[in-house]
Amino acid sequence: MQHELLSRLKNETAACHARLENALDLMRDDLQRDEYIALLERFYGYVAPWEDAAAACMPASLAGFFDERRKAPLFAADLAALTGERRPVGSVPQADMRYDLPRLHNIGDVFGSMYVMEGSTLGGRFIAPHVAGRLDLAPGLGMAYFDGYGPRTGSMWNAFRETAAASVPEIPYDDAVKPAIATFESLQSWLCPEAADIESAPSARGAAS
Ligand code: HEM
């Protein structure tokens, strides 16, 4: 009962997850280093403004809980390791809060959206070893985001679940599921604009080329 929110999030975003996982296709054997760098840059440009928007929506009592989960510095570290250049956030195109990010107004919104970001650490446990092996990355270099919390991934996920279940009031459960879906969808449009075009406007795509 306590985790009904988390089961709803999982079940009701499963199709979105499958769609994003397929579009990113990170587990393929011919993944190239420049494709991986381009994906990290794109992710970085979404996650940095998303974190500012989400932090602004968190109650002050959860500021520490949120801040220790910030992932933008992990992208900066990965990009610096892979390109040999310092990568401040302004070095990549930023998602615009008004058009590219889900709208976050209340605690249900922010936990629903954060579910997507925190859940990505679970997939990271499979992605990190695969991509590091495929691209022949030295241990600890270029994999900080997908390594996530490392051996603490399970405990950080459980702590996220507990805090989400304790913080989101039952009535706006729908308010948490909708922003989770909106987050997956906006992330997919941002990371894979071509796949989004094909689904939303197949004929326009043909006409544009
Ligand atoms: C691109 C390749 C991806 C693969 C192969 C992948 C794979 C997985 C796997 C295997 C799990 C289950 C892990 C477990 O239960 O221990 C998982 C969970 C999850 N992933 Fe992914 N994932 C990918 C990308 C993403 C991305 C980009 C996001 C969002 C930014 C994401 C969000 C989630 C969420 C929210 C869960 C938690 C589901 C739940 O148990 O409630 N995944 N993923």
PDB file of C-alpha atoms and ligand atoms in Angstrom:
ATOM      1  CA  MET A   1       0.000   0.000   0.000  1.00  0.00           C
ATOM      2  CA  GLN A   2       2.754   2.356   1.003  1.00  0.00           C
ATOM      3  CA  HIS A   3       4.397   2.003  -2.383  1.00  0.00           C
ATOM      4  CA  GLU A   4       1.257   2.152  -4.509  1.00  0.00           C
ATOM      5  CA  LEU A   5       2.648   5.389  -5.891  1.00  0.00           C
ATOM      6  CA  LEU A   6       5.825   3.645  -7.027  1.00  0.00           C
ATOM      7  CA  SER A   7       3.948   0.726  -8.630  1.00  0.00           C
ATOM      8  CA  ARG A   8       1.740   3.148 -10.493  1.00  0.00           C
ATOM      9  CA  LEU A   9       4.756   5.091 -11.698  1.00  0.00           C
ATOM     10  CA  LYS A  10       6.449   1.910 -12.866  1.00  0.00           C
ATOM     11  CA  ASN A  11       3.392   0.407 -14.585  1.00  0.00           C
ATOM     12  CA  GLU A  12       2.109   3.584 -16.157  1.00  0.00           C
ATOM     13  CA  THR A  13       5.480   4.658 -17.561  1.00  0.00           C
ATOM     14  CA  ALA A  14       6.594   1.198 -18.736  1.00  0.00           C
ATOM     15  CA  ALA A  15       5.659   1.894 -22.360  1.00  0.00           C
ATOM     16  CA  CYS A  16       7.495   5.244 -22.282  1.00  0.00           C
ATOM     17  CA  HIS A  17      10.564   3.537 -20.844  1.00  0.00           C
ATOM     18  CA  ALA A  18      10.551   0.862 -23.529  1.00  0.00           C
ATOM     19  CA  ARG A  19      10.198   3.501 -26.247  1.00  0.00           C
ATOM     20  CA  LEU A  20      13.114   5.576 -24.920  1.00  0.00           C
ATOM     21  CA  GLU A  21      15.276   2.517 -24.321  1.00  0.00           C
ATOM     22  CA  ASN A  22      14.690   1.369 -27.908  1.00  0.00           C
ATOM     23  CA  ALA A  23      15.306   4.826 -29.370  1.00  0.00           C
ATOM     24  CA  LEU A  24      18.595   5.273 -27.475  1.00  0.00           C
ATOM     25  CA  ASP A  25      19.635   1.721 -28.249  1.00  0.00           C
ATOM     26  CA  LEU A  26      22.689   2.010 -26.007  1.00  0.00           C
ATOM     27  CA  MET A  27      23.229  -1.727 -25.731  1.00  0.00           C
ATOM     28  CA  ARG A  28      24.030  -2.154 -29.421  1.00  0.00           C
ATOM     29  CA  ASP A  29      27.406  -3.612 -30.293  1.00  0.00           C
ATOM     30  CA  ASP A  30      28.380  -0.975 -32.855  1.00  0.00           C
ATOM     31  CA  LEU A  31      27.967   2.010 -30.509  1.00  0.00           C
ATOM     32  CA  GLN A  32      30.689   4.564 -31.313  1.00  0.00           C
ATOM     33  CA  ARG A  33      32.556   6.843 -28.972  1.00  0.00           C
ATOM     34  CA  ASP A  34      31.413  10.037 -30.765  1.00  0.00           C
ATOM     35  CA  GLU A  35      27.782   8.890 -30.553  1.00  0.00           C
ATOM     36  CA  TYR A  36      28.188   8.308 -26.833  1.00  0.00           C
ATOM     37  CA  ILE A  37      29.754  11.780 -26.360  1.00  0.00           C
ATOM     38  CA  ALA A  38      26.930  13.389 -28.370  1.00  0.00           C
ATOM     39  CA  LEU A  39      24.352  11.613 -26.191  1.00  0.00           C
ATOM     40  CA  LEU A  40      26.053  12.758 -22.968  1.00  0.00           C
ATOM     41  CA  GLU A  41      26.112  16.359 -24.257  1.00  0.00           C
ATOM     42  CA  ARG A  42      22.431  16.199 -25.054  1.00  0.00           C
ATOM     43  CA  PHE A  43      21.577  14.641 -21.672  1.00  0.00           C
ATOM     44  CA  TYR A  44      23.664  17.307 -19.912  1.00  0.00           C
ATOM     45  CA  GLY A  45      21.719  20.072 -21.645  1.00  0.00           C
ATOM     46  CA  TYR A  46      18.448  18.580 -20.365  1.00  0.00           C
ATOM     47  CA  VAL A  47      19.459  17.534 -16.873  1.00  0.00           C
ATOM     48  CA  ALA A  48      21.153  20.805 -15.806  1.00  0.00           C
ATOM     49  CA  PRO A  49      18.092  23.065 -16.314  1.00  0.00           C
ATOM     50  CA  TRP A  50      15.763  20.266 -15.149  1.00  0.00           C
ATOM     51  CA  GLU A  51      17.664  20.100 -11.855  1.00  0.00           C
ATOM     52  CA  ASP A  52      17.303  23.847 -11.333  1.00  0.00           C
ATOM     53  CA  ALA A  53      13.570  23.666 -12.065  1.00  0.00           C
ATOM     54  CA  ALA A  54      13.069  20.622  -9.809  1.00  0.00           C
ATOM     55  CA  ALA A  55      15.140  22.070  -6.949  1.00  0.00           C
ATOM     56  CA  ALA A  56      13.031  25.239  -7.054  1.00  0.00           C
ATOM     57  CA  CYS A  57       9.919  23.096  -6.529  1.00  0.00           C
ATOM     58  CA  MET A  58      11.277  21.024  -3.607  1.00  0.00           C
ATOM     59  CA  PRO A  59      10.427  22.027  -0.048  1.00  0.00           C
ATOM     60  CA  ALA A  60      13.440  23.391   1.864  1.00  0.00           C
ATOM     61  CA  SER A  61      13.411  20.310   4.117  1.00  0.00           C
ATOM     62  CA  LEU A  62      14.269  18.143   1.078  1.00  0.00           C
ATOM     63  CA  ALA A  63      17.015  20.367  -0.346  1.00  0.00           C
ATOM     64  CA  GLY A  64      19.781  18.080   0.940  1.00  0.00           C
ATOM     65  CA  PHE A  65      17.965  14.979  -0.326  1.00  0.00           C
ATOM     66  CA  PHE A  66      17.725  16.581  -3.768  1.00  0.00           C
ATOM     67  CA  ASP A  67      21.206  18.052  -3.918  1.00  0.00           C
ATOM     68  CA  GLU A  68      22.965  14.765  -3.227  1.00  0.00           C
ATOM     69  CA  ARG A  69      21.157  13.327  -6.236  1.00  0.00           C
ATOM     70  CA  ARG A  70      22.184  16.014  -8.732  1.00  0.00           C
ATOM     71  CA  LYS A  71      23.658  14.485 -11.867  1.00  0.00           C
ATOM     72  CA  ALA A  72      24.765  17.492 -13.965  1.00  0.00           C
ATOM     73  CA  PRO A  73      28.302  17.378 -12.437  1.00  0.00           C
ATOM     74  CA  LEU A  74      28.554  13.724 -13.519  1.00  0.00           C
ATOM     75  CA  PHE A  75      27.945  14.694 -17.154  1.00  0.00           C
ATOM     76  CA  ALA A  76      30.537  17.473 -16.877  1.00  0.00           C
ATOM     77  CA  ALA A  77      33.045  14.961 -15.494  1.00  0.00           C
ATOM     78  CA  ASP A  78      32.299  12.372 -18.189  1.00  0.00           C
ATOM     79  CA  LEU A  79      32.598  14.905 -20.995  1.00  0.00           C
ATOM     80  CA  ALA A  80      35.838  16.307 -19.576  1.00  0.00           C
ATOM     81  CA  ALA A  81      37.262  12.775 -19.312  1.00  0.00           C
ATOM     82  CA  LEU A  82      36.222  11.847 -22.856  1.00  0.00           C
ATOM     83  CA  THR A  83      37.093  15.080 -24.666  1.00  0.00           C
ATOM     84  CA  GLY A  84      39.970  16.412 -22.542  1.00  0.00           C
ATOM     85  CA  GLU A  85      38.177  19.785 -22.281  1.00  0.00           C
ATOM     86  CA  ARG A  86      36.461  21.461 -19.355  1.00  0.00           C
ATOM     87  CA  ARG A  87      32.742  21.371 -20.027  1.00  0.00           C
ATOM     88  CA  PRO A  88      30.811  24.066 -18.177  1.00  0.00           C
ATOM     89  CA  VAL A  89      27.086  23.747 -18.614  1.00  0.00           C
ATOM     90  CA  GLY A  90      26.958  26.714 -21.034  1.00  0.00           C
ATOM     91  CA  SER A  91      29.069  24.722 -23.514  1.00  0.00           C
ATOM     92  CA  VAL A  92      26.075  22.640 -24.644  1.00  0.00           C
ATOM     93  CA  PRO A  93      22.599  23.676 -25.882  1.00  0.00           C
ATOM     94  CA  GLN A  94      20.233  23.943 -22.923  1.00  0.00           C
ATOM     95  CA  ALA A  95      16.655  22.684 -22.804  1.00  0.00           C
ATOM     96  CA  ASP A  96      14.301  25.642 -22.428  1.00  0.00           C
ATOM     97  CA  MET A  97      12.132  25.530 -19.300  1.00  0.00           C
ATOM     98  CA  ARG A  98       9.138  26.853 -21.224  1.00  0.00           C
ATOM     99  CA  TYR A  99       9.215  24.468 -24.176  1.00  0.00           C
ATOM    100  CA  ASP A 100      11.469  21.488 -23.562  1.00  0.00           C
ATOM    101  CA  LEU A 101      10.948  20.548 -19.909  1.00  0.00           C
ATOM    102  CA  PRO A 102       7.870  19.227 -18.084  1.00  0.00           C
ATOM    103  CA  ARG A 103       6.049  21.858 -16.022  1.00  0.00           C
ATOM    104  CA  LEU A 104       6.746  21.347 -12.319  1.00  0.00           C
ATOM    105  CA  HIS A 105       4.476  23.174  -9.889  1.00  0.00           C
ATOM    106  CA  ASN A 106       3.935  20.995  -6.836  1.00  0.00           C
ATOM    107  CA  ILE A 107       5.410  18.145  -4.845  1.00  0.00           C
ATOM    108  CA  GLY A 108       3.592  15.489  -6.887  1.00  0.00           C
ATOM    109  CA  ASP A 109       5.018  16.939 -10.092  1.00  0.00           C
ATOM    110  CA  VAL A 110       8.540  17.056  -8.817  1.00  0.00           C
ATOM    111  CA  PHE A 111       8.577  13.532  -7.388  1.00  0.00           C
ATOM    112  CA  GLY A 112       6.954  12.111 -10.513  1.00  0.00           C
ATOM    113  CA  SER A 113       9.561  13.771 -12.684  1.00  0.00           C
ATOM    114  CA  MET A 114      12.391  12.855 -10.339  1.00  0.00           C
ATOM    115  CA  TYR A 115      11.275   9.212 -10.490  1.00  0.00           C
ATOM    116  CA  VAL A 116      12.426   9.163 -14.127  1.00  0.00           C
ATOM    117  CA  MET A 117      15.863  10.590 -13.317  1.00  0.00           C
ATOM    118  CA  GLU A 118      16.428   8.393 -10.274  1.00  0.00           C
ATOM    119  CA  GLY A 119      15.214   5.273 -12.097  1.00  0.00           C
ATOM    120  CA  SER A 120      17.815   5.829 -14.786  1.00  0.00           C
ATOM    121  CA  THR A 121      20.444   4.787 -12.212  1.00  0.00           C
ATOM    122  CA  LEU A 122      18.908   1.287 -12.221  1.00  0.00           C
ATOM    123  CA  GLY A 123      19.301   0.874 -15.958  1.00  0.00           C
ATOM    124  CA  GLY A 124      22.792   2.306 -15.567  1.00  0.00           C
ATOM    125  CA  ARG A 125      23.855  -0.862 -13.764  1.00  0.00           C
ATOM    126  CA  PHE A 126      23.423  -2.718 -17.056  1.00  0.00           C
ATOM    127  CA  ILE A 127      24.430   0.078 -19.407  1.00  0.00           C
ATOM    128  CA  ALA A 128      27.684   1.145 -17.686  1.00  0.00           C
ATOM    129  CA  PRO A 129      29.598  -2.142 -17.950  1.00  0.00           C
ATOM    130  CA  HIS A 130      28.337  -2.745 -21.475  1.00  0.00           C
ATOM    131  CA  VAL A 131      29.242   0.705 -22.850  1.00  0.00           C
ATOM    132  CA  ALA A 132      32.559   0.872 -20.961  1.00  0.00           C
ATOM    133  CA  GLY A 133      33.530  -2.498 -22.449  1.00  0.00           C
ATOM    134  CA  ARG A 134      32.333  -1.619 -25.938  1.00  0.00           C
ATOM    135  CA  LEU A 135      34.164   1.735 -26.012  1.00  0.00           C
ATOM    136  CA  ASP A 136      37.151   0.397 -24.124  1.00  0.00           C
ATOM    137  CA  LEU A 137      36.942   3.087 -21.451  1.00  0.00           C
ATOM    138  CA  ALA A 138      39.403   3.017 -18.586  1.00  0.00           C
ATOM    139  CA  PRO A 139      37.727   2.299 -15.224  1.00  0.00           C
ATOM    140  CA  GLY A 140      36.163   5.441 -13.764  1.00  0.00           C
ATOM    141  CA  LEU A 141      36.626   7.577 -16.898  1.00  0.00           C
ATOM    142  CA  GLY A 142      33.602   8.696 -18.876  1.00  0.00           C
ATOM    143  CA  MET A 143      31.024   6.573 -17.064  1.00  0.00           C
ATOM    144  CA  ALA A 144      30.158   8.676 -13.986  1.00  0.00           C
ATOM    145  CA  TYR A 145      26.535   9.261 -15.027  1.00  0.00           C
ATOM    146  CA  PHE A 146      25.704   5.664 -15.899  1.00  0.00           C
ATOM    147  CA  ASP A 147      27.670   4.369 -12.899  1.00  0.00           C
ATOM    148  CA  GLY A 148      25.343   6.563 -10.886  1.00  0.00           C
ATOM    149  CA  TYR A 149      25.631   5.822  -7.225  1.00  0.00           C
ATOM    150  CA  GLY A 150      27.842   2.792  -7.806  1.00  0.00           C
ATOM    151  CA  PRO A 151      27.428   0.239  -4.992  1.00  0.00           C
ATOM    152  CA  ARG A 152      24.969   2.616  -3.276  1.00  0.00           C
ATOM    153  CA  THR A 153      22.513   2.439  -6.202  1.00  0.00           C
ATOM    154  CA  GLY A 154      20.152  -0.003  -4.475  1.00  0.00           C
ATOM    155  CA  SER A 155      20.080   1.885  -1.180  1.00  0.00           C
ATOM    156  CA  MET A 156      19.698   5.274  -2.894  1.00  0.00           C
ATOM    157  CA  TRP A 157      16.759   3.903  -4.914  1.00  0.00           C
ATOM    158  CA  ASN A 158      15.095   2.533  -1.781  1.00  0.00           C
ATOM    159  CA  ALA A 159      15.606   5.848   0.003  1.00  0.00           C
ATOM    160  CA  PHE A 160      14.096   7.677  -2.981  1.00  0.00           C
ATOM    161  CA  ARG A 161      11.075   5.357  -2.918  1.00  0.00           C
ATOM    162  CA  GLU A 162      10.558   5.864   0.830  1.00  0.00           C
ATOM    163  CA  THR A 163      10.863   9.636   0.581  1.00  0.00           C
ATOM    164  CA  ALA A 164       8.566   9.817  -2.461  1.00  0.00           C
ATOM    165  CA  ALA A 165       5.907   7.664  -0.762  1.00  0.00           C
ATOM    166  CA  ALA A 166       6.128   9.737   2.419  1.00  0.00           C
ATOM    167  CA  SER A 167       6.114  13.127   0.663  1.00  0.00           C
ATOM    168  CA  VAL A 168       3.466  12.858  -2.068  1.00  0.00           C
ATOM    169  CA  PRO A 169      -0.069  13.094  -0.692  1.00  0.00           C
ATOM    170  CA  GLU A 170      -2.402  10.349  -1.934  1.00  0.00           C
ATOM    171  CA  ILE A 171      -4.890  12.561  -3.702  1.00  0.00           C
ATOM    172  CA  PRO A 172      -2.449  13.897  -6.263  1.00  0.00           C
ATOM    173  CA  TYR A 173      -1.045  10.477  -7.206  1.00  0.00           C
ATOM    174  CA  ASP A 174      -2.269  11.203 -10.727  1.00  0.00           C
ATOM    175  CA  ASP A 175      -0.377  14.452 -10.465  1.00  0.00           C
ATOM    176  CA  ALA A 176       2.808  12.437 -10.068  1.00  0.00           C
ATOM    177  CA  VAL A 177       2.110   9.928 -12.854  1.00  0.00           C
ATOM    178  CA  LYS A 178       1.351  12.609 -15.438  1.00  0.00           C
ATOM    179  CA  PRO A 179       4.612  14.510 -14.952  1.00  0.00           C
ATOM    180  CA  ALA A 180       6.554  11.220 -14.996  1.00  0.00           C
ATOM    181  CA  ILE A 181       5.078  10.458 -18.426  1.00  0.00           C
ATOM    182  CA  ALA A 182       5.679  14.074 -19.511  1.00  0.00           C
ATOM    183  CA  THR A 183       9.296  13.774 -18.370  1.00  0.00           C
ATOM    184  CA  PHE A 184       9.902  10.597 -20.370  1.00  0.00           C
ATOM    185  CA  GLU A 185       8.252  12.165 -23.408  1.00  0.00           C
ATOM    186  CA  SER A 186      10.120  15.468 -23.208  1.00  0.00           C
ATOM    187  CA  LEU A 187      13.402  13.658 -22.615  1.00  0.00           C
ATOM    188  CA  GLN A 188      12.748  11.501 -25.656  1.00  0.00           C
ATOM    189  CA  SER A 189      11.954  14.549 -27.822  1.00  0.00           C
ATOM    190  CA  TRP A 190      15.115  16.250 -26.589  1.00  0.00           C
ATOM    191  CA  LEU A 191      17.436  13.250 -26.942  1.00  0.00           C
ATOM    192  CA  CYS A 192      15.947  11.676 -30.057  1.00  0.00           C
ATOM    193  CA  PRO A 193      14.198  14.441 -32.028  1.00  0.00           C
ATOM    194  CA  GLU A 194      14.157  12.335 -35.186  1.00  0.00           C
ATOM    195  CA  ALA A 195      12.220   9.490 -33.571  1.00  0.00           C
ATOM    196  CA  ALA A 196       9.737  12.047 -32.173  1.00  0.00           C
ATOM    197  CA  ASP A 197       9.309  13.616 -35.630  1.00  0.00           C
ATOM    198  CA  ILE A 198       8.563  10.279 -37.201  1.00  0.00           C
ATOM    199  CA  GLU A 199       5.799   9.619 -34.705  1.00  0.00           C
ATOM    200  CA  SER A 200       4.242  13.062 -34.687  1.00  0.00           C
ATOM    201  CA  ALA A 201       4.538  14.093 -38.344  1.00  0.00           C
ATOM    202  CA  PRO A 202       5.623  11.409 -40.772  1.00  0.00           C
ATOM    203  CA  SER A 203       4.572  13.351 -43.859  1.00  0.00           C
ATOM    204  CA  ALA A 204       6.186  16.625 -42.742  1.00  0.00           C
ATOM    205  CA  ARG A 205       9.448  14.751 -42.321  1.00  0.00           C
ATOM    206  CA  GLY A 206       9.315  13.486 -45.865  1.00  0.00           C
ATOM    207  CA  ALA A 207       8.422  16.937 -47.201  1.00  0.00           C
ATOM    208  CA  ALA A 208      11.302  18.591 -45.348  1.00  0.00           C
ATOM    209  CA  SER A 209      14.029  16.501 -46.897  1.00  0.00           C
TER     210      SER A 209
HETATM  211  C1  HEM B   1      18.951   3.323 -22.895  1.00  0.00           C
HETATM  212  C2  HEM B   1      19.017   2.229 -22.320  1.00  0.00           C
HETATM  213  C3  HEM B   1      18.301   1.821 -21.046  1.00  0.00           C
HETATM  214  C4  HEM B   1      18.272   0.551 -20.610  1.00  0.00           C
HETATM  215  C5  HEM B   1      18.931  -0.661 -21.264  1.00  0.00           C
HETATM  216  C6  HEM B   1      17.513   0.548 -19.378  1.00  0.00           C
HETATM  217  C7  HEM B   1      17.280  -0.568 -18.619  1.00  0.00           C
HETATM  218  C8  HEM B   1      16.620  -0.584 -17.421  1.00  0.00           C
HETATM  219  C9  HEM B   1      16.495  -1.752 -16.574  1.00  0.00           C
HETATM  220  C10 HEM B   1      17.100  -3.129 -16.873  1.00  0.00           C
HETATM  221  C11 HEM B   1      15.780  -1.370 -15.482  1.00  0.00           C
HETATM  222  C12 HEM B   1      15.361  -2.260 -14.319  1.00  0.00           C
HETATM  223  C13 HEM B   1      16.490  -2.310 -13.340  1.00  0.00           C
HETATM  224  C14 HEM B   1      16.156  -2.985 -12.035  1.00  0.00           C
HETATM  225  O1  HEM B   1      14.975  -3.258 -11.755  1.00  0.00           O
HETATM  226  O2  HEM B   1      17.104  -3.217 -11.252  1.00  0.00           O
HETATM  227  C15 HEM B   1      15.453   0.025 -15.637  1.00  0.00           C
HETATM  228  C16 HEM B   1      14.718   0.744 -14.742  1.00  0.00           C
HETATM  229  C17 HEM B   1      14.369   2.063 -14.932  1.00  0.00           C
HETATM  230  N1  HEM B   1      14.833   2.907 -15.907  1.00  0.00           N
HETATM  231 FE1  HEM B   1      15.920   2.353 -17.511  1.00  0.00          FE
HETATM  232  N2  HEM B   1      17.088   1.809 -19.081  1.00  0.00           N
HETATM  233  C18 HEM B   1      17.561   2.625 -20.071  1.00  0.00           C
HETATM  234  C19 HEM B   1      17.407   3.985 -20.134  1.00  0.00           C
HETATM  235  C20 HEM B   1      16.686   4.739 -19.234  1.00  0.00           C
HETATM  236  C21 HEM B   1      16.577   6.181 -19.282  1.00  0.00           C
HETATM  237  C22 HEM B   1      17.286   7.086 -20.290  1.00  0.00           C
HETATM  238  C23 HEM B   1      15.753   6.536 -18.250  1.00  0.00           C
HETATM  239  C24 HEM B   1      15.320   7.898 -17.823  1.00  0.00           C
HETATM  240  C25 HEM B   1      16.094   8.974 -17.863  1.00  0.00           C
HETATM  241  C26 HEM B   1      15.347   5.325 -17.567  1.00  0.00           C
HETATM  242  C27 HEM B   1      14.492   5.267 -16.483  1.00  0.00           C
HETATM  243  C28 HEM B   1      14.239   4.136 -15.747  1.00  0.00           C
HETATM  244  C29 HEM B   1      13.327   4.087 -14.615  1.00  0.00           C
HETATM  245  C30 HEM B   1      12.454   5.230 -14.100  1.00  0.00           C
HETATM  246  C31 HEM B   1      13.422   2.796 -14.083  1.00  0.00           C
HETATM  247  C32 HEM B   1      12.728   2.291 -12.833  1.00  0.00           C
HETATM  248  C33 HEM B   1      11.530   1.416 -13.095  1.00  0.00           C
HETATM  249  C34 HEM B   1      10.942   0.984 -11.742  1.00  0.00           C
HETATM  250  O3  HEM B   1      11.380  -0.045 -11.221  1.00  0.00           O
HETATM  251  O4  HEM B   1      10.056   1.696 -11.234  1.00  0.00           O
HETATM  252  N3  HEM B   1      15.942   4.244 -18.186  1.00  0.00           N
HETATM  253  N4  HEM B   1      15.979   0.480 -16.823  1.00  0.00           N
END
